[in-house]
mmCIF file of C-alpha atoms and ligand atoms in Angstrom:
data_model
loop_
_atom_site.group_PDB
_atom_site.id
_atom_site.type_symbol
_atom_site.label_atom_id
_atom_site.label_comp_id
_atom_site.label_asym_id
_atom_site.label_seq_id
_atom_site.Cartn_x
_atom_site.Cartn_y
_atom_site.Cartn_z
ATOM 1 C CA UNK A 575 9.104 26.737 -20.824
ATOM 2 C CA UNK A 576 9.697 23.266 -19.286
ATOM 3 C CA UNK A 577 12.425 22.779 -16.701
ATOM 4 C CA UNK A 578 13.957 19.371 -15.944
ATOM 5 C CA UNK A 579 15.843 17.821 -13.054
ATOM 6 C CA UNK A 580 16.601 14.290 -11.992
ATOM 7 C CA UNK A 581 17.572 12.455 -8.834
ATOM 8 C CA UNK A 582 18.407 8.891 -7.791
ATOM 9 C CA UNK A 583 16.083 7.001 -5.457
ATOM 10 C CA UNK A 584 18.149 4.421 -3.571
ATOM 11 C CA UNK A 585 16.918 1.080 -2.253
ATOM 12 C CA UNK A 586 17.289 0.031 1.407
ATOM 13 C CA UNK A 587 17.805 -3.184 3.247
ATOM 14 C CA UNK A 588 16.628 -3.934 6.777
ATOM 15 C CA UNK A 589 19.656 -5.329 8.632
ATOM 16 C CA UNK A 590 17.304 -5.996 11.533
ATOM 17 C CA UNK A 591 13.505 -5.975 11.579
ATOM 18 C CA UNK A 592 11.553 -6.825 14.698
ATOM 19 C CA UNK A 593 7.772 -6.456 14.394
ATOM 20 C CA UNK A 594 5.419 -6.034 17.353
ATOM 21 C CA UNK A 595 1.753 -6.978 17.744
ATOM 22 C CA UNK A 596 -0.598 -4.709 15.753
ATOM 23 C CA UNK A 597 -1.832 -1.313 16.984
ATOM 24 C CA UNK A 598 -5.659 -0.922 17.068
ATOM 25 C CA UNK A 599 -5.543 0.539 13.514
ATOM 26 C CA UNK A 600 -3.962 -2.699 12.197
ATOM 27 C CA UNK A 601 -0.500 -1.210 11.578
ATOM 28 C CA UNK A 602 2.471 -2.673 13.448
ATOM 29 C CA UNK A 603 5.244 -1.178 15.567
ATOM 30 C CA UNK A 604 8.636 -2.002 14.116
ATOM 31 C CA UNK A 605 12.194 -1.785 15.418
ATOM 32 C CA UNK A 606 14.485 -1.766 12.439
ATOM 33 C CA UNK A 607 18.024 -0.966 11.304
ATOM 34 C CA UNK A 608 17.703 0.510 7.818
ATOM 35 C CA UNK A 609 20.684 0.886 5.477
ATOM 36 C CA UNK A 610 20.660 2.562 2.050
ATOM 37 C CA UNK A 611 22.230 0.557 -0.775
ATOM 38 C CA UNK A 612 23.782 1.687 -4.047
ATOM 39 C CA UNK A 613 21.066 0.186 -6.279
ATOM 40 C CA UNK A 614 18.704 2.982 -7.354
ATOM 41 C CA UNK A 615 15.837 4.088 -9.574
ATOM 42 C CA UNK A 616 16.135 7.468 -11.291
ATOM 43 C CA UNK A 617 13.324 9.991 -11.055
ATOM 44 C CA UNK A 618 13.210 12.659 -13.738
ATOM 45 C CA UNK A 619 10.906 15.607 -13.216
ATOM 46 C CA UNK A 620 9.860 18.021 -15.954
ATOM 47 C CA UNK A 621 7.685 20.921 -14.830
ATOM 48 C CA UNK A 622 6.160 24.201 -15.937
ATOM 49 C CA UNK A 623 4.023 26.959 -14.457
ATOM 50 C CA UNK A 624 0.305 26.281 -14.836
ATOM 51 C CA UNK A 625 -3.050 27.574 -13.574
ATOM 52 C CA UNK A 626 -4.047 24.150 -12.277
ATOM 53 C CA UNK A 627 -2.137 21.265 -10.722
ATOM 54 C CA UNK A 628 -1.592 18.275 -12.966
ATOM 55 C CA UNK A 629 0.670 15.203 -12.749
ATOM 56 C CA UNK A 630 1.553 12.487 -15.266
ATOM 57 C CA UNK A 631 3.828 9.542 -14.480
ATOM 58 C CA UNK A 632 5.679 7.270 -16.916
ATOM 59 C CA UNK A 633 7.602 4.077 -16.221
ATOM 60 C CA UNK A 634 5.421 2.382 -13.584
ATOM 61 C CA UNK A 635 2.601 1.168 -15.857
ATOM 62 C CA UNK A 636 3.786 -2.453 -15.536
ATOM 63 C CA UNK A 637 3.423 -2.436 -11.744
ATOM 64 C CA UNK A 638 0.265 -0.566 -10.800
ATOM 65 C CA UNK A 639 -2.503 1.751 -11.986
ATOM 66 C CA UNK A 640 -1.504 5.414 -12.479
ATOM 67 C CA UNK A 641 -3.474 6.624 -9.457
ATOM 68 C CA UNK A 642 -1.893 4.007 -7.189
ATOM 69 C CA UNK A 643 1.781 4.598 -7.930
ATOM 70 C CA UNK A 644 3.700 6.293 -5.154
ATOM 71 C CA UNK A 645 4.842 9.172 -7.395
ATOM 72 C CA UNK A 646 1.298 10.247 -8.262
ATOM 73 C CA UNK A 647 0.255 9.830 -4.623
ATOM 74 C CA UNK A 648 3.184 11.872 -3.325
ATOM 75 C CA UNK A 649 2.705 14.656 -5.886
ATOM 76 C CA UNK A 650 -1.046 14.912 -5.176
ATOM 77 C CA UNK A 651 -0.648 14.948 -1.390
ATOM 78 C CA UNK A 652 2.151 17.536 -1.658
ATOM 79 C CA UNK A 653 -0.094 19.716 -3.834
ATOM 80 C CA UNK A 654 -3.089 19.340 -1.473
ATOM 81 C CA UNK A 655 -0.968 20.360 1.524
ATOM 82 C CA UNK A 656 0.783 23.333 -0.117
ATOM 83 C CA UNK A 657 -1.398 24.532 -2.992
ATOM 84 C CA UNK A 658 1.166 24.440 -5.796
ATOM 85 C CA UNK A 659 -0.318 24.544 -9.313
ATOM 86 C CA UNK A 660 2.588 23.200 -11.355
ATOM 87 C CA UNK A 661 2.152 20.908 -14.355
ATOM 88 C CA UNK A 662 4.399 17.885 -13.621
ATOM 89 C CA UNK A 663 5.665 15.176 -15.955
ATOM 90 C CA UNK A 664 7.564 12.497 -14.056
ATOM 91 C CA UNK A 665 9.541 9.568 -15.408
ATOM 92 C CA UNK A 666 10.714 6.662 -13.279
ATOM 93 C CA UNK A 667 13.586 4.566 -14.619
ATOM 94 C CA UNK A 668 12.909 1.447 -12.544
ATOM 95 C CA UNK A 669 15.970 -0.593 -11.556
ATOM 96 C CA UNK A 670 14.955 -1.669 -8.029
ATOM 97 C CA UNK A 671 12.986 -4.927 -8.123
ATOM 98 C CA UNK A 672 9.347 -4.551 -7.104
ATOM 99 C CA UNK A 673 7.788 -6.334 -4.080
ATOM 100 C CA UNK A 674 11.316 -7.066 -2.930
ATOM 101 C CA UNK A 675 11.377 -5.468 0.534
ATOM 102 C CA UNK A 676 13.869 -2.944 -0.850
ATOM 103 C CA UNK A 677 11.499 0.025 -0.494
ATOM 104 C CA UNK A 678 11.674 1.103 -4.145
ATOM 105 C CA UNK A 679 8.197 2.654 -4.251
ATOM 106 C CA UNK A 680 8.828 4.551 -1.005
ATOM 107 C CA UNK A 681 12.224 5.791 -2.142
ATOM 108 C CA UNK A 682 10.777 7.007 -5.464
ATOM 109 C CA UNK A 683 8.167 9.021 -3.542
ATOM 110 C CA UNK A 684 10.711 10.509 -1.131
ATOM 111 C CA UNK A 685 12.995 11.506 -3.981
ATOM 112 C CA UNK A 686 10.130 13.269 -5.737
ATOM 113 C CA UNK A 687 9.050 15.081 -2.543
ATOM 114 C CA UNK A 688 12.614 16.361 -2.080
ATOM 115 C CA UNK A 689 12.650 17.658 -5.671
ATOM 116 C CA UNK A 690 9.227 19.306 -5.356
ATOM 117 C CA UNK A 691 10.318 21.093 -2.170
ATOM 118 C CA UNK A 692 13.367 22.434 -4.014
ATOM 119 C CA UNK A 693 11.740 23.552 -7.288
ATOM 120 C CA UNK A 694 8.763 25.431 -5.827
ATOM 121 C CA UNK A 695 10.049 27.113 -2.692
ATOM 122 C CA UNK A 696 6.917 29.332 -2.544
ATOM 123 C CA UNK A 697 4.821 26.217 -1.879
ATOM 124 C CA UNK A 698 7.444 24.176 -0.009
ATOM 125 C CA UNK A 699 5.902 22.484 3.040
ATOM 126 C CA UNK A 700 7.127 23.031 6.599
ATOM 127 C CA UNK A 701 9.124 20.024 7.882
ATOM 128 C CA UNK A 702 6.306 18.603 10.024
ATOM 129 C CA UNK A 703 3.718 18.778 7.240
ATOM 130 C CA UNK A 704 6.174 17.226 4.795
ATOM 131 C CA UNK A 705 6.817 14.394 7.275
ATOM 132 C CA UNK A 706 3.083 13.756 7.539
ATOM 133 C CA UNK A 707 2.662 13.765 3.736
ATOM 134 C CA UNK A 708 5.547 11.256 3.487
ATOM 135 C CA UNK A 709 3.920 8.973 6.048
ATOM 136 C CA UNK A 710 0.590 9.089 4.217
ATOM 137 C CA UNK A 711 2.303 7.837 1.061
ATOM 138 C CA UNK A 712 3.890 4.915 2.929
ATOM 139 C CA UNK A 713 5.439 3.940 6.268
ATOM 140 C CA UNK A 714 8.958 3.690 4.817
ATOM 141 C CA UNK A 715 8.870 7.092 3.086
ATOM 142 C CA UNK A 716 10.064 9.193 6.107
ATOM 143 C CA UNK A 717 13.305 7.162 6.272
ATOM 144 C CA UNK A 718 14.087 7.906 2.626
ATOM 145 C CA UNK A 719 13.060 11.541 2.952
ATOM 146 C CA UNK A 720 15.565 12.224 5.746
ATOM 147 C CA UNK A 721 18.327 10.973 3.457
ATOM 148 C CA UNK A 722 20.351 9.192 6.159
ATOM 149 C CA UNK A 723 22.571 6.328 4.951
ATOM 150 C CA UNK A 724 21.602 4.318 8.020
ATOM 151 C CA UNK A 725 18.948 4.785 10.680
ATOM 152 C CA UNK A 726 17.103 3.201 13.550
ATOM 153 C CA UNK A 727 13.441 3.279 12.542
ATOM 154 C CA UNK A 728 10.638 2.753 15.068
ATOM 155 C CA UNK A 729 6.879 3.315 15.423
ATOM 156 C CA UNK A 730 5.094 2.506 12.148
ATOM 157 C CA UNK A 731 8.137 3.982 10.394
ATOM 158 C CA UNK A 732 7.711 7.599 11.481
ATOM 159 C CA UNK A 733 10.560 7.741 14.031
ATOM 160 C CA UNK A 734 13.851 7.922 12.185
ATOM 161 C CA UNK A 735 17.092 8.321 14.157
ATOM 162 C CA UNK A 736 20.344 8.563 12.175
ATOM 163 C CA UNK A 737 23.094 6.011 12.774
ATOM 164 C CA UNK A 738 26.745 6.010 11.738
ATOM 165 C CA UNK A 739 26.837 4.302 8.370
ATOM 166 C CA UNK A 740 28.619 0.972 7.955
ATOM 167 C CA UNK A 741 29.706 1.172 4.304
ATOM 168 C CA UNK A 742 30.567 -2.288 2.985
ATOM 169 C CA UNK A 743 30.055 -4.443 -0.116
ATOM 170 C CA UNK A 744 26.677 -6.156 -0.439
ATOM 171 C CA UNK A 745 25.010 -8.802 -2.566
ATOM 172 C CA UNK A 746 21.257 -8.639 -3.259
ATOM 173 C CA UNK A 747 19.482 -11.799 -4.404
ATOM 174 C CA UNK A 748 15.926 -11.587 -5.741
ATOM 175 C CA UNK A 749 13.997 -14.775 -6.545
ATOM 176 C CA UNK A 750 12.459 -14.764 -10.029
ATOM 177 C CA UNK A 751 9.774 -17.295 -9.076
ATOM 178 C CA UNK A 752 7.982 -15.395 -6.277
ATOM 179 C CA UNK A 753 7.638 -11.922 -4.801
ATOM 180 C CA UNK A 754 5.957 -10.689 -1.620
ATOM 181 C CA UNK A 755 3.161 -8.204 -0.895
ATOM 182 C CA UNK A 756 3.861 -6.190 2.265
ATOM 183 C CA UNK A 757 0.268 -6.278 3.548
ATOM 184 C CA UNK A 758 -0.005 -10.071 3.172
ATOM 185 C CA UNK A 759 3.336 -10.530 4.950
ATOM 186 C CA UNK A 760 2.045 -8.527 7.955
ATOM 187 C CA UNK A 761 -1.199 -10.550 7.827
ATOM 188 C CA UNK A 762 0.691 -13.863 7.867
ATOM 189 C CA UNK A 763 2.779 -12.728 10.824
ATOM 190 C CA UNK A 764 -0.414 -11.843 12.746
ATOM 191 C CA UNK A 765 -1.956 -15.227 11.912
ATOM 192 C CA UNK A 766 1.139 -17.014 13.169
ATOM 193 C CA UNK A 767 0.959 -15.042 16.448
ATOM 194 C CA UNK A 768 -2.803 -15.278 17.042
ATOM 195 C CA UNK A 769 -2.490 -16.485 20.632
ATOM 196 C CA UNK A 770 0.598 -14.466 21.548
ATOM 197 C CA UNK A 771 0.237 -11.664 24.108
ATOM 198 C CA UNK A 772 3.624 -10.077 23.578
ATOM 199 C CA UNK A 773 6.600 -10.210 21.267
ATOM 200 C CA UNK A 774 10.289 -10.049 22.226
ATOM 201 C CA UNK A 775 12.373 -7.128 20.927
ATOM 202 C CA UNK A 776 15.943 -6.343 21.995
ATOM 203 C CA UNK A 777 16.520 -3.130 23.969
ATOM 204 C CA UNK A 778 17.597 -0.175 21.819
ATOM 205 C CA UNK A 779 20.993 0.209 23.555
ATOM 206 C CA UNK A 780 21.685 -3.504 23.097
ATOM 207 C CA UNK A 781 20.725 -3.255 19.418
ATOM 208 C CA UNK A 782 23.014 -0.271 18.837
ATOM 209 C CA UNK A 783 25.923 -2.088 20.488
ATOM 210 C CA UNK A 784 25.362 -5.084 18.208
ATOM 211 C CA UNK A 785 25.303 -2.763 15.171
ATOM 212 C CA UNK A 786 28.802 -1.501 16.032
ATOM 213 C CA UNK A 787 30.316 -5.012 15.857
ATOM 214 C CA UNK A 788 31.875 -6.489 12.682
ATOM 215 C CA UNK A 789 29.136 -7.803 10.385
ATOM 216 C CA UNK A 790 29.821 -11.534 10.971
ATOM 217 C CA UNK A 791 29.082 -10.956 14.669
ATOM 218 C CA UNK A 792 25.530 -9.799 13.813
ATOM 219 C CA UNK A 793 24.621 -13.438 13.112
ATOM 220 C CA UNK A 794 22.087 -14.761 15.582
ATOM 221 C CA UNK A 795 21.696 -11.263 17.115
ATOM 222 C CA UNK A 796 20.071 -9.236 14.327
ATOM 223 C CA UNK A 797 17.061 -10.912 12.711
ATOM 224 C CA UNK A 798 13.941 -10.383 10.608
ATOM 225 C CA UNK A 799 10.601 -11.504 12.072
ATOM 226 C CA UNK A 800 9.104 -11.850 8.586
ATOM 227 C CA UNK A 801 11.603 -14.524 7.625
ATOM 228 C CA UNK A 802 10.278 -16.927 10.260
ATOM 229 C CA UNK A 803 6.808 -16.898 8.714
ATOM 230 C CA UNK A 804 7.761 -16.778 5.036
ATOM 231 C CA UNK A 805 5.956 -19.403 2.986
ATOM 232 C CA UNK A 806 9.199 -19.635 0.970
ATOM 233 C CA UNK A 807 11.377 -20.558 3.936
ATOM 234 C CA UNK A 808 13.113 -23.342 1.981
ATOM 235 C CA UNK A 809 14.492 -20.782 -0.488
ATOM 236 C CA UNK A 810 16.113 -18.727 2.306
ATOM 237 C CA UNK A 811 17.411 -21.864 4.047
ATOM 238 C CA UNK A 812 19.088 -22.930 0.802
ATOM 239 C CA UNK A 813 20.720 -19.486 0.423
ATOM 240 C CA UNK A 814 21.904 -19.589 4.008
ATOM 241 C CA UNK A 815 23.488 -22.994 3.516
ATOM 242 C CA UNK A 816 25.699 -21.299 0.919
ATOM 243 C CA UNK A 817 26.330 -18.086 2.886
ATOM 244 C CA UNK A 818 27.164 -19.517 6.293
ATOM 245 C CA UNK A 819 30.486 -20.819 4.912
ATOM 246 C CA UNK A 820 31.621 -17.204 4.433
ATOM 247 C CA UNK A 821 32.439 -14.325 6.781
ATOM 248 C CA UNK A 822 29.612 -11.796 6.743
ATOM 249 C CA UNK A 823 25.951 -11.290 7.626
ATOM 250 C CA UNK A 824 22.872 -12.325 5.669
ATOM 251 C CA UNK A 825 19.090 -12.266 5.850
ATOM 252 C CA UNK A 826 15.850 -11.348 4.141
ATOM 253 C CA UNK A 827 15.123 -7.645 3.622
ATOM 254 C CA UNK A 828 11.847 -6.135 4.825
ATOM 255 C CA UNK A 829 8.774 -8.233 4.151
ATOM 256 C CA UNK A 830 10.721 -10.045 1.381
ATOM 257 C CA UNK A 831 11.344 -11.350 -1.144
ATOM 258 C CA UNK A 832 14.925 -10.050 -1.555
ATOM 259 C CA UNK A 833 17.780 -11.631 0.433
ATOM 260 C CA UNK A 834 21.156 -9.998 1.094
ATOM 261 C CA UNK A 835 24.713 -10.878 2.093
ATOM 262 C CA UNK A 836 27.024 -8.125 3.416
ATOM 263 C CA UNK A 837 30.671 -8.264 4.446
ATOM 264 C CA UNK A 838 33.495 -5.820 5.080
ATOM 265 C CA UNK A 839 35.516 -8.124 2.775
ATOM 266 C CA UNK A 840 34.548 -7.710 -0.908
ATOM 267 C CA UNK A 841 36.000 -11.122 -1.822
ATOM 268 C CA UNK A 842 33.459 -12.823 0.486
ATOM 269 C CA UNK A 843 30.605 -11.036 -1.322
ATOM 270 C CA UNK A 844 31.968 -12.070 -4.727
ATOM 271 C CA UNK A 845 32.415 -15.688 -3.618
ATOM 272 C CA UNK A 846 28.866 -15.918 -2.235
ATOM 273 C CA UNK A 847 27.617 -14.396 -5.498
ATOM 274 C CA UNK A 848 29.438 -17.042 -7.571
ATOM 275 C CA UNK A 849 28.073 -19.855 -5.382
ATOM 276 C CA UNK A 850 24.509 -18.471 -5.508
ATOM 277 C CA UNK A 851 24.593 -18.158 -9.310
ATOM 278 C CA UNK A 852 25.952 -21.723 -9.596
ATOM 279 C CA UNK A 853 23.292 -23.108 -7.254
ATOM 280 C CA UNK A 854 20.223 -21.096 -8.334
ATOM 281 C CA UNK A 855 20.851 -20.055 -11.972
ATOM 282 C CA UNK A 856 17.796 -18.368 -13.534
ATOM 283 C CA UNK A 857 15.761 -18.738 -10.328
ATOM 284 C CA UNK A 858 17.469 -15.564 -9.030
ATOM 285 C CA UNK A 859 18.577 -12.096 -10.146
ATOM 286 C CA UNK A 860 21.655 -10.755 -8.334
ATOM 287 C CA UNK A 861 23.185 -7.323 -7.806
ATOM 288 C CA UNK A 862 26.596 -6.612 -6.311
ATOM 289 C CA UNK A 863 26.308 -3.250 -4.599
ATOM 290 C CA UNK A 864 27.283 -1.643 -1.269
ATOM 291 C CA UNK A 865 25.835 -0.186 1.903
ATOM 292 C CA UNK A 866 26.178 3.559 1.451
ATOM 293 C CA UNK A 867 28.398 5.888 3.451
HETATM 294 C C1 LIG B 724 7.952 -4.107 5.929
HETATM 295 C C2 LIG B 724 8.630 -2.790 5.676
HETATM 296 C C3 LIG B 724 9.918 -2.723 6.504
HETATM 297 O O1 LIG B 724 10.760 -1.670 6.109
HETATM 298 O O2 LIG B 724 9.041 -2.558 4.338
HETATM 299 P P1 LIG B 724 8.904 -3.369 2.925
HETATM 300 O O3 LIG B 724 9.220 -4.782 3.136
HETATM 301 O O4 LIG B 724 7.490 -3.208 2.461
HETATM 302 O O5 LIG B 724 9.862 -2.675 2.003
HETATM 303 C C4 LIG B 724 7.690 -1.612 6.079
HETATM 304 O O6 LIG B 724 7.241 -1.747 7.400
HETATM 305 C C5 LIG B 724 6.510 -1.463 5.156
HETATM 306 O O7 LIG B 724 6.448 -0.150 4.768
HETATM 307 P P2 LIG B 724 5.607 0.296 3.438
HETATM 308 O O8 LIG B 724 5.908 -0.665 2.339
HETATM 309 O O9 LIG B 724 5.915 1.740 3.228
HETATM 310 O O10 LIG B 724 4.161 0.020 3.937
HETATM 311 P P3 LIG B 724 2.811 0.854 3.698
HETATM 312 O O11 LIG B 724 2.653 1.118 2.250
HETATM 313 O O12 LIG B 724 2.721 1.979 4.661
HETATM 314 O O13 LIG B 724 1.742 -0.217 4.170
HETATM 315 C C6 LIG B 724 1.423 -1.382 3.432
HETATM 316 C C7 LIG B 724 0.670 -2.304 4.364
HETATM 317 O O14 LIG B 724 1.593 -2.884 5.303
HETATM 318 C C8 LIG B 724 1.035 -2.942 6.606
HETATM 319 N N1 LIG B 724 1.913 -2.205 7.544
HETATM 320 C C9 LIG B 724 2.860 -1.337 7.107
HETATM 321 C C10 LIG B 724 3.714 -0.724 7.988
HETATM 322 C C11 LIG B 724 3.576 -1.010 9.378
HETATM 323 N N2 LIG B 724 4.387 -0.447 10.283
HETATM 324 N N3 LIG B 724 2.621 -1.878 9.796
HETATM 325 C C12 LIG B 724 1.796 -2.483 8.890
HETATM 326 O O15 LIG B 724 0.938 -3.269 9.282
HETATM 327 C C13 LIG B 724 -0.365 -2.387 6.507
HETATM 328 O O16 LIG B 724 -1.208 -3.495 6.331
HETATM 329 C C14 LIG B 724 -0.364 -1.591 5.222
HETATM 330 O O17 LIG B 724 -1.612 -1.627 4.608
HETATM 331 N N1 LIG B 725 7.033 3.775 -7.542
HETATM 332 C C1 LIG B 725 6.718 2.481 -7.383
HETATM 333 N N2 LIG B 725 7.645 1.528 -7.551
HETATM 334 C C2 LIG B 725 7.324 0.222 -7.331
HETATM 335 N N3 LIG B 725 6.123 -0.217 -6.954
HETATM 336 C C3 LIG B 725 5.164 0.695 -6.759
HETATM 337 C C4 LIG B 725 5.425 2.069 -6.985
HETATM 338 N N4 LIG B 725 4.305 2.730 -6.703
HETATM 339 C C5 LIG B 725 3.394 1.822 -6.321
HETATM 340 N N5 LIG B 725 3.889 0.590 -6.365
HETATM 341 C C6 LIG B 725 3.152 -0.615 -5.927
HETATM 342 O O1 LIG B 725 3.651 -0.970 -4.620
HETATM 343 C C7 LIG B 725 3.910 -2.359 -4.539
HETATM 344 C C8 LIG B 725 5.178 -2.660 -3.728
HETATM 345 O O2 LIG B 725 6.140 -1.688 -3.952
HETATM 346 P P1 LIG B 725 7.711 -1.826 -3.662
HETATM 347 O O3 LIG B 725 8.113 -0.525 -3.100
HETATM 348 O O4 LIG B 725 8.413 -2.304 -4.862
HETATM 349 O O5 LIG B 725 7.816 -3.020 -2.629
HETATM 350 P P2 LIG B 725 8.299 -3.234 -1.161
HETATM 351 O O6 LIG B 725 7.200 -2.696 -0.276
HETATM 352 O O7 LIG B 725 8.430 -4.717 -1.062
HETATM 353 O O8 LIG B 725 9.592 -2.546 -0.923
HETATM 354 C C9 LIG B 725 4.032 -2.848 -5.976
HETATM 355 O O9 LIG B 725 3.317 -4.032 -6.098
HETATM 356 C C10 LIG B 725 3.377 -1.811 -6.825
HETATM 357 O O10 LIG B 725 2.099 -2.239 -7.243
#
């Protein structure tokens, strides 16, 4: 008989994202403040006992081939590491915009891994093996797997240290006329820094002290290295012209394309939202959400 369970997969924003020069394998060291937001996909898992392992995924056909979606990848790697032979039918109700820098694909994978660990305890992976499976699916997956509302993430994404959450209202703004591929964003950053021998990053203690301040004081202190090399800089400048009149913090999330505004004061978030809708109309999709506690 089939058994079913379901679980949300929340998006994240990067309140701060400093990127170093590439490691020899081409990946980059990051220093990032991650925060979970309320916007989420829903992953539904139906499973039954079987003699062989099998996985089918619905809901991601519009975005990538079945073998390339993060749910299939996560399920296969989990099976290879632990030997489970379940038959899995997975449905993703996609709400998080794709190629947005909100980590939707990574969060979907982490949510599935957490469910698989719970439903088949006989084949559940030890923590270290699970961490390595998560990292093979994607650099952001360990953050989502730990389930912290906020974290300092370093290395390629494998070092995840929990932070006190800073729950507050948030506005997400996604352009409808462009999106961003993570690998090309890293490539563009490298091209811009071809002759650079090192890259500035704040010290960790300094960063954590900044994070404790009210959000409007993050301005000019927290930043995103990808924003400086975005080929759509004019779009973010136009958003910032609107946002800087209000009390809060704003920036691009991850490698883009989504932009956010956060403030302890909900009225500031609503006012920025109204101004953005008036100025950008159908060129953006907006969500009013919150940084999670
Ligand atoms: C930039 C960040 C910031 O949170 O997120 P997004 O904007 O994608 O959400 C992450 O570093 C993205 O993590 P993720 O999206 O999981 O990346 P992966 O699938 O592992 O890698 C996609 C590609 O990005 C590059 N990559 C990724 C992570 C990293 N630390 N260095 C890299 O150079 C590699 O070229 C890799 O081929
Ligand atoms: N579960 C998934 N959800 C969204 N995109 C996925 C998923 N699995 C694979 N992808 C592929 O990964 C790419 C980027 O994924 P996404 O997580 O939305 O972006 P980002 O890295 O900007 O946070 C998409 O172009 C899509 O082809």
